Amino acid sequence: MTVPAAPGLAPSPAVPLPHGLRPVPLSPTLAINEALARKSREGLPVLPFGFGEAGIPIHPSLIRELAAAAGRGAYGPVAGSAALRAAAAGYWERRGLPTDPDLVVSGPGSKALLFGLLTALGGDVVVPAPSWVTYAAQTELTGAAAIRVATPPGEGGVPSPALLADAVVRARARGRTVRAVVLTLPDNPTGTLAGEETVARVCAVARDLDLVIICDEIYRDLVHDPGRVLPSAAAHAPERTVVTTALSKQHAAGGWRIGVARLPDGPFGHALRASLLGIGSEIWSSPPAPMQHAAAYAFGEPDELVAHVARGRRLHAAVTTAVAARFRAAGALVREPEAAFYLYPDLEPLRDRLRAEHGVRTGADLTGLLLERYGLGVLPGVVFGDAPEALRMRVAPSLVYGADDEHRHAALAAADPAALPWIAAALDRLSGILADVAGGGR
Ligand SMILES: Cc1ncc(COP(=O)(O)O)c(C=O)c1O
């Protein structure tokens, strides 16, 4: 299935491309960012709630470590340095997952590792609906199909266990080879965290159906309640679970492009490692050497970085909670945010009015209207695999923490970040847009 481009984003080409090129649209999260940047350059006011960027400054000690390693120009091992793999193993160990450093593979971002894993597995993949845009897009790039399975209410990032079994049995009956299921704990796009029991049931189904579990834990350290225990697929199904993470979100270093995967112990894990390294060796050769040094430092979790991540977590919690309140006040349905910097409000209660006043019938109609008329960049649920008519959208408010590092540091330090003038102004603007849209544009 091809994900349609939302209005305001680059449309898929209608005419055949030269030389039979495959049309591969820009990933919607990156496309919305570029659409907003264009509007901004044209001098139009924008409210950038579309891109999954953490929006906090990188901690100076991490920058210092990166700078110290800038002279490292050699390629190095495909799997990453021993120091990085040992540090990542320690990171997982402290989270209750004993890890053999030899089963850690690093790559230029967890996105690249996910693509390597999906290529190595080489079959159809079950992805939650909704889920991060890239899982389905990457699966299709490997020539396989993404099978979308709805999540239980309030538990984003995991397919409903009963629907999972049914979908896989039916796909196999049609002759499809289904190899894996992806979980996102906690979840992008909904900002929620599935419960232990659901994860345990998904793992049991995966074992019964012999599916590999790819558990994307890139937001693990951004669960708003730090006391909450993350349900662990790797604990429930250790023989078949791959865990991925990176520095992109908790350390706001997405542009550094460094990630790690923890492969399962045992013969399958070792075979998967060999395939993944083969793929990595043909695409990226080795992860960027200076980044590996910085990542080893980060995964070692020195006190100053732990404190920085905690401040980021509090900031995300405060602002997403404030944004949720603004949506609720405008009549939307929205769950209390639990993790990361995302919300997934549903404007279904406003459907009649949106249709009568603005001709809105689908989620993409709605987000197109918000972008074109108000400069509000959000992504419609359809790009995450939600039903096209659903009036749900992903809202990522982290880019309003500040236009520069001085403001972002102030946001991190604030007792009540939502009251800072620039964040309060963005929230008020959001309320104004929602009131205008819900009130028929008067
Ligand atoms: C669920 C999820 N996984 C992975 C990534 C990308 O990770 P990386 O920067 O490590 O490639 C993102 C970024 O948006 C994400 O939301």
Coordinates of C-alpha atoms in Angstrom, one line a residue, residues 11 91 94 101 121-122 129 212 231-232 279 311 314 338 400 417:
P11 CA 2.4 14.9 -4.3
Y91 CA 22.8 0.6 29.1
R94 CA 20.9 -1.4 33.7
P101 CA 28.3 -6.8 23.5
L121 CA 14.4 -10.9 7.4
G122 CA 13.0 -10.6 3.8
A129 CA -1.9 1.0 12.9
V212 CA 10.6 -12.1 14.9
P231 CA 7.1 -3.6 29.4
S232 CA 9.9 -5.6 27.7
I279 CA 24.1 -5.6 4.6
R311 CA 15.0 17.7 32.3
R314 CA 9.9 17.0 32.2
E338 CA 2.5 9.5 28.6
V400 CA 8.4 25.5 20.0
P417 CA 7.8 25.8 30.7

